[in-house]
Amino acid sequence: MKYPGRMLGEVLAHLGAKPNTIKYPYEPAVVQAGLRGKIKFFAEKCIGCKICEKDCPSDAITVNKLGDKRFECIFDLDKCIYCAQCVDSCPKKALTVTNEFELAQLDRHKLRFIFHAPDAPPAPAAQPEPPAAKTA
Amino acid sequence: MSKITIPIGPQHPALKEPASFKITLNGEEIYSMDMRLGYNHRGIEKACEERSFIQGLYLIERICGICSHSHSTAYIQALEELAGLQVPKRGLYIRTLIAELERIHSHLLWLGVAAHEVGFDTLLMYTWRDRELVMDHLAEIGGNRVNYAVNTMGGVRRDLTPDEIAHILKDVDTLEERTKYYAQVATEETTLVARLSKIGYLSQTDAEFLGAVGPTARACGVDRDVRRDDPYAAYGDVQFKVCVDHHGDVYGRVLVRVGELMESYSIIRQLMKNMPDGPIAVKSPRRIAAGEVYSRYEAPRGEDCHYVKSNGTDKPERVKIRAPTLANWRAVRKMIEGNYLADAPIIIAAIDPCFSCTDRAIELVRPAGAETLTWGALRQHGIDWHRKQGLDFAELNKKLNTQLGRVK
């Protein structure tokens, strides 16, 4: 039967309902486990083949050789489109994807992310250092 | 009464993307409409030629923010055809699943936008809330709400777990319930029916003559759907009905899209039930054999066509994209004639336009007439034009590199 106000019941039912939105900056956001966020680099696994550099659609990765089997990786997060193709391309699984997504910065220099090479081969991956210091 | 011409756009508060419409009015009635596109030209086709096939895939995906999977699938199908890759069945099923999830979120989004254009914002809020269920699944499967990046050459990048399948099926049930309710509202709410009926009418003959595609054409009685006529991915294995309506107006377009939503739920259930086991992708080469392929795909907005020509290297020689919106613009010109000016927004919104997906070529309009430029001439024109405005990119680049410490 056709008559106006067909949604009235539905609208009234929503009066007492909880909101469907969350107050995001004040409450934590719901993040899916599979979200492609910031890329993590494990320097000890890298063999320096540079396939990630070649496959990156936005030239966001630079891998530098610092010494024998020692590689550092520089990520330009302002260029990265978070497609995670580098993760798929890496033959040694030296790159993984995390679901860290709160990466906005007011200072462009802070978007340059350097994963330092390990000092000695058995040492674990160094912690990333936010402020960029040196040139590529 | 003398005719007056009203320019709308390119920058206009009611337009989400820049496009210019010149509407000639006879009183309150639209006599004719002229449009100018090209304000969103991004040079994607040319940029694809300078990137490898796999890099180009991510660029192609960014043509459209709503049907990103449509463009990437159309492109990747062309590449797989050229390279002679046999995608595993499970890969094809997952690809089809994402395609249908995308159709659901796109149609729900359109339903909300259309409701908003006619001042029915309650429906906008409800459909956009329901759409979030699909967006969450897309983010979980692909890794992003918008650019799912599920496709890769030779298959898909991510597999589905049984948990995810059960979760998706549960949400599909919820969505079906909601869609049934919207279908009921759309057919029984007299204010909505009266507002949308006989608005933007297009006859079947005109739809065929003007080359309309997708729901716009199907709402005029054109029984055409690439999924059925030329099955790709896993569409050959599923049963579904092509929704055709004979109203020919905006109301018909609502009915077709709501009908397609119901079909999408049925397709997803069939895919989940028959999902084969096995690998999701095969290894792909970096270089692709020389040749050319024309690939078709039924995007939520209509038929999306990609042409890819390879010369045997790891980069395409030519990529040509025809987004569905481009095929529908001529139909808009026809269907807007004779309507009131106040109906223009809903008529334009009824084809679900995507302005920036459409802009593939630009013509330079000078006082002497239109002129088509070569790539080199266009580049020089851009440099000269900006220099005249006091912007020198060579200088700016130098400055930026010094600031970032990249000077060698």
XYZ file of C-alpha atoms in Angstrom:
544
model
C 0.000 0.000 0.000
C 1.339 3.400 -0.931
C 1.242 6.170 1.599
C 3.680 8.846 2.782
C 5.768 8.504 5.933
C 6.705 4.871 5.299
C 9.947 5.320 7.229
C 8.349 6.891 10.286
C 8.433 3.676 12.348
C 12.082 3.111 11.493
C 12.994 6.707 12.281
C 11.226 6.590 15.663
C 12.880 3.266 16.482
C 16.244 4.976 16.062
C 15.479 7.655 18.633
C 16.659 5.490 21.498
C 19.378 3.659 19.570
C 23.060 4.092 20.260
C 24.977 6.105 17.643
C 26.749 4.111 14.957
C 29.706 6.433 14.878
C 32.577 6.569 17.346
C 34.256 9.700 18.661
C 37.476 8.711 16.985
C 40.263 10.907 18.307
C 38.893 10.463 21.835
C 38.129 6.777 21.469
C 40.398 4.267 19.739
C 39.505 3.554 16.121
C 38.433 0.073 15.031
C 41.317 -1.212 12.941
C 41.027 -4.358 10.833
C 43.742 -6.913 11.404
C 44.622 -6.988 7.722
C 44.907 -3.229 7.267
C 47.882 -2.198 5.162
C 49.625 0.470 7.205
C 53.235 1.385 7.749
C 55.807 -1.016 6.358
C 58.406 -2.523 8.690
C 61.881 -3.482 7.523
C 64.049 -6.214 9.005
C 67.570 -5.226 8.137
C 69.107 -8.590 9.064
C 67.023 -10.421 6.450
C 67.741 -8.020 3.576
C 70.063 -9.259 0.826
C 70.077 -5.979 -1.086
C 68.400 -7.245 -4.260
C 66.451 -3.966 -4.503
C 63.390 -5.613 -6.056
C 61.247 -3.615 -3.609
C 62.816 -0.424 -4.898
C 62.134 -1.461 -8.479
C 58.520 -2.531 -7.901
C 57.471 0.405 -5.725
C 54.865 2.362 -7.703
C 55.769 5.637 -6.017
C 59.557 5.498 -5.499
C 59.111 5.517 -1.739
C 61.826 3.000 -0.845
C 65.581 3.349 -0.996
C 67.840 0.517 0.088
C 71.468 1.468 0.709
C 74.381 -0.860 1.138
C 76.498 0.223 4.106
C 78.906 -2.657 4.283
C 79.137 -6.391 3.871
C 75.570 -7.746 4.234
C 74.532 -4.532 5.972
C 71.648 -2.636 4.441
C 69.643 0.305 5.612
C 66.230 1.160 4.276
C 64.774 4.622 3.863
C 61.015 5.048 3.571
C 59.498 8.274 2.319
C 56.115 7.991 3.957
C 54.888 11.063 2.096
C 55.340 9.140 -1.126
C 54.207 5.725 0.084
C 50.723 4.708 -1.084
C 50.590 1.722 1.309
C 49.944 -0.822 -1.429
C 52.415 -3.251 0.196
C 53.684 -4.452 -3.178
C 57.220 -4.320 -1.699
C 56.138 -6.885 0.913
C 54.916 -9.216 -1.852
C 57.985 -8.607 -3.992
C 60.598 -9.238 -1.294
C 62.107 -12.720 -1.828
C 63.466 -12.895 1.751
C 60.440 -11.505 3.605
C 62.527 -8.658 4.964
C 59.502 -6.353 4.786
C 56.197 -6.780 6.567
C 53.075 -4.724 6.747
C 51.788 -3.407 10.079
C 48.402 -1.872 10.752
C 49.832 1.344 12.113
C 47.975 4.116 10.316
C 48.262 7.294 12.387
C 51.175 8.675 10.442
C 50.250 12.292 9.770
C 52.964 14.846 10.508
C 53.137 18.595 10.294
C 56.827 18.508 9.491
C 57.653 16.832 6.203
C 61.100 15.776 7.430
C 59.517 13.512 10.010
C 57.902 11.508 7.212
C 61.319 10.279 6.181
C 61.760 7.031 8.027
C 65.133 5.316 8.303
C 65.459 1.688 9.313
C 69.107 1.467 10.309
C 71.366 -1.405 9.437
C 72.455 -3.646 12.312
C 75.911 -3.012 13.737
C 76.873 -6.631 14.011
C 75.209 -9.512 12.111
C 73.495 -11.222 15.116
C 72.035 -7.959 16.487
C 68.254 -7.503 16.160
C 66.716 -4.882 13.900
C 67.348 -1.386 15.169
C 64.420 0.689 16.351
C 63.251 3.279 13.850
C 64.273 6.829 14.545
C 61.584 9.391 13.653
C 63.536 12.576 12.840
C 65.477 12.274 9.637
C 69.086 13.098 9.972
C 71.211 12.242 7.011
C 70.864 12.254 3.277
C 70.208 9.174 1.236
C 9.998 34.201 -23.608
C 13.711 34.675 -24.306
C 16.100 31.901 -23.399
C 18.732 32.370 -20.741
C 21.903 30.370 -20.225
C 23.089 29.495 -16.750
C 26.647 28.299 -16.214
C 27.090 25.706 -13.469
C 30.654 24.943 -12.517
C 33.525 24.221 -12.954
C 33.723 25.359 -9.332
C 30.323 25.129 -7.751
C 29.230 24.426 -4.176
C 26.839 21.692 -5.255
C 29.316 19.811 -7.438
C 31.583 17.299 -5.755
C 34.027 17.329 -8.619
C 34.740 20.035 -11.168
C 32.742 19.905 -14.396
C 31.162 22.686 -16.338
C 27.534 22.633 -17.433
C 25.896 25.326 -19.508
C 22.174 24.994 -19.126
C 19.913 26.948 -21.480
C 16.563 27.632 -19.918
C 13.226 28.431 -21.385
C 11.570 29.853 -18.298
C 12.014 27.156 -15.680
C 12.353 24.388 -18.252
C 15.701 23.110 -19.522
C 15.936 23.678 -23.262
C 19.389 22.232 -23.783
C 22.570 21.453 -21.915
C 26.156 21.748 -22.969
C 28.960 20.342 -20.890
C 32.668 20.608 -20.789
C 34.768 17.921 -19.144
C 38.488 17.684 -18.684
C 39.018 19.598 -15.450
C 40.257 16.445 -13.752
C 42.669 15.242 -16.400
C 45.475 13.416 -14.600
C 47.433 11.939 -17.474
C 46.999 8.399 -16.168
C 47.261 6.700 -19.557
C 50.578 8.392 -20.280
C 51.843 7.701 -16.770
C 51.086 3.985 -17.267
C 53.448 3.897 -20.241
C 56.278 5.030 -18.003
C 55.691 2.437 -15.294
C 56.129 -1.300 -15.257
C 52.995 -3.451 -15.497
C 52.898 -4.108 -11.778
C 53.457 -0.438 -10.869
C 50.777 0.563 -13.350
C 48.290 -1.702 -11.600
C 48.320 0.499 -8.495
C 47.974 3.612 -10.610
C 45.030 2.102 -12.522
C 43.426 1.202 -9.212
C 43.456 4.867 -8.288
C 41.438 5.971 -11.315
C 38.277 5.712 -9.264
C 37.776 5.808 -5.528
C 34.618 3.736 -5.653
C 35.130 1.187 -8.405
C 38.864 0.714 -7.852
C 38.538 -3.064 -8.193
C 36.687 -2.664 -11.497
C 39.516 -0.795 -13.143
C 42.250 -2.975 -11.720
C 40.426 -6.168 -12.752
C 39.787 -4.903 -16.274
C 43.488 -4.047 -16.576
C 44.804 -7.235 -14.989
C 42.514 -9.382 -17.162
C 44.107 -7.800 -20.200
C 47.608 -8.504 -18.866
C 46.777 -12.108 -17.992
C 45.371 -12.631 -21.456
C 48.556 -11.253 -23.018
C 50.842 -13.271 -20.772
C 48.716 -16.415 -21.217
C 48.311 -16.920 -17.461
C 45.718 -19.348 -16.127
C 44.405 -17.865 -12.895
C 43.517 -20.570 -10.319
C 39.811 -21.022 -9.656
C 40.026 -19.863 -6.052
C 41.733 -16.673 -7.201
C 38.904 -16.003 -9.650
C 36.283 -16.643 -6.968
C 37.904 -14.191 -4.556
C 38.196 -11.640 -7.350
C 34.488 -12.032 -8.114
C 33.614 -11.797 -4.430
C 35.426 -8.461 -4.123
C 33.725 -7.298 -7.321
C 30.294 -8.019 -5.869
C 31.127 -6.482 -2.484
C 32.232 -3.417 -4.404
C 28.972 -3.349 -6.347
C 27.040 -3.502 -3.067
C 28.925 -0.614 -1.492
C 28.764 1.429 -4.691
C 25.005 0.962 -5.122
C 24.320 1.688 -1.448
C 26.440 4.812 -1.769
C 24.516 5.866 -4.869
C 21.187 5.231 -3.179
C 22.280 7.582 -0.400
C 23.559 10.232 -2.809
C 20.355 10.074 -4.870
C 18.259 10.374 -1.714
C 20.367 13.349 -0.640
C 19.871 15.071 -4.005
C 16.104 14.922 -3.562
C 16.291 16.048 0.047
C 15.676 12.647 1.646
C 18.656 12.670 3.978
C 17.258 10.031 6.334
C 17.775 7.420 3.641
C 21.291 8.738 3.039
C 22.191 8.166 6.676
C 20.717 4.665 6.736
C 22.296 3.409 3.503
C 25.683 4.855 4.358
C 25.570 3.238 7.751
C 24.792 -0.149 6.188
C 27.508 0.372 3.629
C 30.065 0.404 6.437
C 29.529 -3.344 6.919
C 30.858 -3.933 3.411
C 33.654 -1.404 3.782
C 34.886 -3.207 6.896
C 34.996 -6.503 5.026
C 36.837 -4.939 2.121
C 39.356 -3.463 4.559
C 39.783 -6.827 6.197
C 40.188 -8.845 3.000
C 42.161 -6.340 0.958
C 43.758 -4.161 3.588
C 42.168 -0.844 2.714
C 38.655 0.577 2.607
C 39.065 2.113 -0.815
C 42.033 0.740 -2.731
C 41.731 -2.931 -1.839
C 44.709 -3.903 -4.051
C 43.492 -7.486 -4.134
C 44.513 -8.159 -7.714
C 47.941 -9.129 -8.821
C 49.133 -10.572 -12.078
C 48.078 -14.218 -12.118
C 45.545 -14.136 -9.306
C 44.840 -12.366 -6.039
C 47.126 -11.333 -3.196
C 45.172 -12.412 -0.146
C 43.308 -15.556 0.759
C 40.084 -15.913 2.747
C 39.902 -17.764 6.030
C 36.796 -19.825 6.960
C 36.141 -17.284 9.735
C 36.012 -14.436 7.251
C 33.663 -16.395 5.003
C 31.258 -17.015 7.895
C 31.481 -13.361 8.917
C 30.757 -12.128 5.393
C 27.776 -14.474 5.034
C 26.351 -13.178 8.299
C 26.640 -9.562 7.190
C 25.185 -10.380 3.782
C 22.073 -11.636 5.597
C 21.835 -8.343 7.516
C 22.306 -6.338 4.342
C 19.691 -8.348 2.472
C 17.205 -7.626 5.223
C 18.008 -3.920 4.998
C 17.850 -3.865 1.203
C 14.434 -5.524 1.252
C 13.325 -2.712 3.500
C 14.759 -0.075 1.131
C 13.050 -1.794 -1.793
C 9.806 -1.552 0.150
C 10.424 2.130 0.925
C 11.321 2.820 -2.706
C 8.127 1.278 -4.026
C 5.674 2.320 -1.305
C 6.792 5.729 -0.081
C 4.633 7.955 -2.283
C 6.708 11.113 -1.825
C 9.819 9.346 -3.116
C 7.994 7.685 -6.021
C 6.367 10.976 -7.015
C 9.663 12.866 -6.781
C 11.574 10.421 -8.991
C 8.949 9.316 -11.508
C 9.024 10.818 -15.015
C 12.229 12.681 -14.168
C 15.072 12.334 -16.646
C 13.195 10.053 -19.014
C 15.214 8.262 -21.679
C 13.595 5.923 -24.190
C 15.071 2.529 -25.017
C 15.833 3.637 -28.599
C 17.694 6.702 -27.319
C 19.585 4.667 -24.720
C 20.787 2.277 -27.417
C 21.531 5.046 -29.918
C 23.461 7.165 -27.405
C 25.385 4.172 -26.119
C 24.267 4.296 -22.505
C 25.727 1.569 -20.277
C 25.091 -0.099 -16.951
C 22.068 0.596 -14.737
C 21.289 3.730 -16.794
C 20.733 1.596 -19.895
C 19.085 -1.298 -18.042
C 16.535 1.084 -16.507
C 15.482 1.955 -20.069
C 14.856 -1.672 -20.997
C 18.237 -2.412 -22.599
C 19.020 -5.977 -21.567
C 22.804 -5.790 -21.494
C 25.269 -6.957 -18.862
C 28.874 -7.977 -19.517
C 28.769 -10.400 -16.595
C 26.214 -12.505 -18.459
C 27.017 -11.680 -22.100
C 30.777 -12.183 -21.888
C 31.473 -13.919 -18.551
C 34.818 -13.153 -16.958
C 36.317 -14.223 -13.613
C 33.874 -16.661 -11.938
C 30.640 -15.252 -13.393
C 30.310 -18.282 -15.657
C 29.796 -20.459 -12.549
C 27.040 -18.463 -10.861
C 23.368 -18.023 -11.610
C 21.961 -14.524 -11.541
C 19.311 -12.408 -13.148
C 20.078 -9.231 -15.076
C 17.808 -6.537 -13.644
C 15.963 -4.696 -16.390
C 13.312 -2.072 -15.875
C 11.103 -0.259 -18.347
C 10.376 2.986 -16.499
C 13.275 4.780 -18.207
C 13.323 7.520 -15.559
C 15.264 8.087 -12.332
C 12.768 5.915 -10.483
C 13.598 3.026 -12.822
C 17.292 3.528 -12.094
C 16.588 3.208 -8.369
C 14.676 -0.042 -8.952
C 17.434 -1.504 -11.134
C 20.120 -0.744 -8.560
C 18.093 -2.109 -5.651
C 17.409 -5.232 -7.740
C 21.114 -5.586 -8.501
C 21.888 -5.390 -4.797
C 19.632 -8.390 -4.194
C 21.322 -10.283 -7.043
C 24.748 -9.457 -5.591
C 23.812 -11.056 -2.271
C 22.735 -14.186 -4.100
C 25.980 -14.248 -6.123
C 28.073 -13.889 -2.952
C 26.246 -16.819 -1.319
C 26.833 -19.006 -4.374
C 30.521 -18.046 -4.473
C 30.978 -18.836 -0.791
C 29.187 -22.154 -1.110
C 31.222 -23.340 -4.090
C 34.552 -21.751 -3.179
C 37.183 -24.250 -4.375
C 40.365 -24.981 -2.458
C 43.799 -24.540 -3.877
C 46.264 -21.796 -4.740
C 45.101 -18.216 -5.213
C 47.704 -17.074 -7.721
C 50.251 -18.317 -10.221
C 53.710 -16.915 -10.756
C 53.788 -14.171 -13.326
C 56.523 -12.920 -15.627
C 57.823 -9.353 -15.486
C 57.943 -8.990 -19.231
C 54.758 -9.574 -21.134
C 54.607 -10.919 -24.675
C 53.868 -8.393 -27.405
C 50.253 -8.054 -28.419
C 47.103 -6.112 -27.764
C 44.012 -6.893 -25.748
C 40.669 -5.233 -25.215
C 39.162 -6.124 -21.864
C 35.570 -5.579 -20.716
C 34.230 -5.518 -17.184
C 30.806 -4.736 -15.739
C 31.573 -2.043 -13.172
C 28.791 -0.853 -10.831
C 28.289 2.096 -13.199
C 28.376 0.103 -16.413
C 30.766 -1.382 -18.886
C 34.378 -0.472 -18.231
C 36.813 -1.040 -21.110
C 40.578 -1.232 -21.014
C 42.848 -1.576 -24.001
C 46.432 -2.638 -23.371
C 49.169 -2.934 -25.955
C 52.442 -4.555 -25.029
C 55.676 -4.553 -27.020
C 57.383 -7.375 -25.160
C 59.079 -5.239 -22.494
C 58.069 -4.791 -18.853
C 56.137 -1.615 -19.656
C 52.944 -1.229 -21.689
C 53.225 0.619 -24.972
C 49.709 1.980 -24.758
C 46.894 1.843 -22.229
C 43.475 3.182 -23.093
C 40.706 3.419 -20.526
C 37.038 4.069 -21.188
C 35.287 4.575 -17.874
C 31.517 3.857 -17.820
C 30.593 7.462 -17.006
C 31.986 8.674 -20.325
C 29.541 6.426 -22.179
C 26.623 7.896 -20.232
C 27.293 11.623 -20.698
C 25.565 11.807 -24.081
C 22.516 10.159 -22.556
C 22.466 12.807 -19.792
C 22.254 15.570 -22.381
C 19.246 13.897 -23.892
C 17.454 12.967 -20.655
C 17.827 16.411 -19.083
C 15.954 18.189 -21.910
C 12.453 19.326 -20.994
C 12.945 18.886 -17.235
C 12.913 21.650 -14.658
C 16.162 23.230 -13.530
C 15.605 21.963 -9.989
C 15.695 18.399 -11.315
C 19.125 18.809 -12.916
C 21.109 17.611 -9.862
C 19.203 14.336 -9.498
C 19.267 13.655 -13.248
C 23.032 14.133 -13.352
C 23.437 12.103 -10.145
C 21.236 9.318 -11.527
C 23.964 8.004 -13.827
C 26.245 7.858 -10.767
C 28.814 10.091 -12.444
C 32.503 9.877 -11.748
C 34.026 12.948 -13.321
C 37.683 12.270 -12.746
C 37.445 8.649 -13.914
C 36.178 9.973 -17.211
C 38.787 12.545 -18.099
C 41.147 10.885 -20.505
C 41.942 13.489 -23.134
C 41.891 17.243 -23.153
C 41.387 19.682 -25.911
C 42.810 23.133 -25.588
C 40.117 25.654 -26.374
C 41.552 28.880 -27.755
C 39.750 31.825 -29.296
C 40.649 30.430 -32.725
C 39.036 27.068 -31.926
C 39.840 23.771 -30.286
C 43.303 22.361 -30.682
C 44.660 18.917 -29.853
C 48.223 18.949 -28.592
C 50.949 16.350 -28.749
C 52.514 15.156 -25.485
C 55.600 17.339 -25.875
C 53.611 20.423 -26.842
C 51.238 19.906 -23.910
C 54.153 19.671 -21.490
C 55.746 22.833 -22.864
C 52.387 24.592 -22.732
C 52.056 23.657 -19.054
C 55.544 24.908 -18.216
C 55.027 28.190 -20.086
C 51.591 28.753 -18.598
C 52.822 28.316 -15.042
C 55.882 30.476 -15.685
C 53.573 33.250 -16.853
C 51.734 32.941 -13.523
C 55.054 33.326 -11.708
C 55.567 29.613 -10.945
C 58.793 28.037 -12.098
C 58.858 24.349 -11.281
C 62.534 23.972 -12.039
C 63.264 26.600 -9.382
C 60.786 25.052 -6.943
C 62.267 21.599 -7.370
C 65.741 22.938 -6.710
C 64.484 24.671 -3.565
C 62.671 21.568 -2.330
C 65.686 19.334 -2.887
C 67.893 21.753 -0.984
C 65.389 21.795 1.864
C 65.239 18.019 2.008
C 68.980 17.775 1.654
C 68.804 15.789 -1.559
C 71.267 17.871 -3.561
C 74.026 15.681 -4.819
